[in-house]
Amino acid sequence: MALLAEVCQALGDTHRGAELYELLRPYHALNSHLSGVAFYGSVHHHLGGLATLLSDPAAGASHFEEALTTHNRMGARPWLATTQHDFARMLLDHGEASDRDRALRLAGDASATARELGLPGLAERVEALQQEIQGAIPLRPRQRRSPR
């Protein structure tokens, strides 16, 4: 179901995404895995992505916050960086202007972890997101010096 959540997000399938959100919601406090062979992160991470797809940033933020806590507690650093990236993306796309600083911090943390762990694909996605966030932050006008 975690992989289906990713497919719905990639395809922008809000109809099936809404159904999957309701199916996954009772399992929010669990982690997703395949018979102990592959770990797919906290279910909260996938619920956060689906909530983002469904244009519910408040629910998305809540799920991503829980996923960050879970991944950090478990030491699941690749998933922590992935959640930081996805949360930053949600804040950029659906958040307020005041959320840009948080998005930039999350992306910076994700970038450092991705590079440290040797995850070039994630590092590239995070770098592109960082540039996009920086482009979305309006530059503060320089204060003019008064003539002496």
XYZ file of C-alpha atoms in Angstrom, residues 30-122:
93
model
C 2.868 1.540 12.038
C 5.796 1.183 9.690
C 5.535 -0.208 6.210
C 7.715 -3.139 5.170
C 7.784 -6.156 2.907
C 8.111 -9.328 5.006
C 11.053 -7.892 6.924
C 13.068 -7.642 3.691
C 12.429 -4.037 2.649
C 11.502 -1.059 4.828
C 9.196 1.550 3.290
C 9.128 4.017 6.164
C 6.458 5.187 8.540
C 2.881 4.955 7.319
C 2.628 8.594 8.437
C 5.080 9.473 5.650
C 2.806 7.967 3.017
C -0.285 9.519 4.570
C 1.491 12.884 4.448
C 2.146 12.427 0.757
C -1.446 11.428 0.091
C -2.775 14.369 2.139
C -0.557 16.637 0.031
C -1.973 15.082 -3.126
C -5.461 15.740 -1.773
C -4.582 19.404 -1.064
C -4.875 19.047 2.720
C -1.657 20.675 3.942
C -2.725 20.675 7.606
C -3.145 16.893 7.595
C 0.002 16.526 5.487
C 2.057 18.553 7.960
C 0.732 16.541 10.892
C 1.584 13.242 9.206
C 5.016 14.437 8.108
C 5.791 15.673 11.646
C 4.942 12.225 13.017
C 7.017 10.541 10.311
C 10.005 12.768 11.143
C 9.714 11.788 14.803
C 9.406 8.083 13.978
C 12.277 7.994 11.487
C 14.516 9.999 13.799
C 13.731 7.751 16.770
C 14.433 4.625 14.707
C 17.623 5.984 13.183
C 16.085 5.437 9.727
C 18.177 8.211 8.198
C 17.389 7.580 4.510
C 13.683 7.786 5.311
C 14.248 10.790 7.561
C 15.888 12.611 4.640
C 13.113 11.507 2.273
C 10.455 12.785 4.661
C 12.334 16.069 5.085
C 12.380 16.457 1.305
C 8.695 15.626 0.873
C 7.662 17.858 3.776
C 9.708 20.742 2.357
C 8.080 20.194 -1.054
C 4.620 20.305 0.554
C 5.466 23.509 2.426
C 6.680 25.132 -0.779
C 3.680 24.051 -2.850
C 0.886 24.399 -0.272
C 2.248 26.419 2.630
C 2.259 30.063 3.514
C 5.107 32.407 2.666
C 6.196 32.097 6.300
C 6.757 28.353 5.746
C 9.599 28.960 3.260
C 12.271 29.218 5.965
C 11.171 25.894 7.457
C 11.115 24.315 3.997
C 14.656 25.542 3.369
C 15.872 24.138 6.717
C 14.216 20.759 6.043
C 15.749 20.624 2.567
C 19.161 21.563 3.963
C 18.987 18.759 6.514
C 17.845 16.312 3.832
C 20.703 17.375 1.566
C 23.338 16.869 4.251
C 22.011 13.405 5.112
C 21.656 12.335 1.467
C 25.232 13.337 0.709
C 26.595 11.752 3.884
C 24.811 8.460 3.153
C 25.736 8.446 -0.532
C 22.216 8.803 -1.940
C 22.877 10.732 -5.167
C 19.311 10.536 -6.522
C 17.851 12.026 -3.364
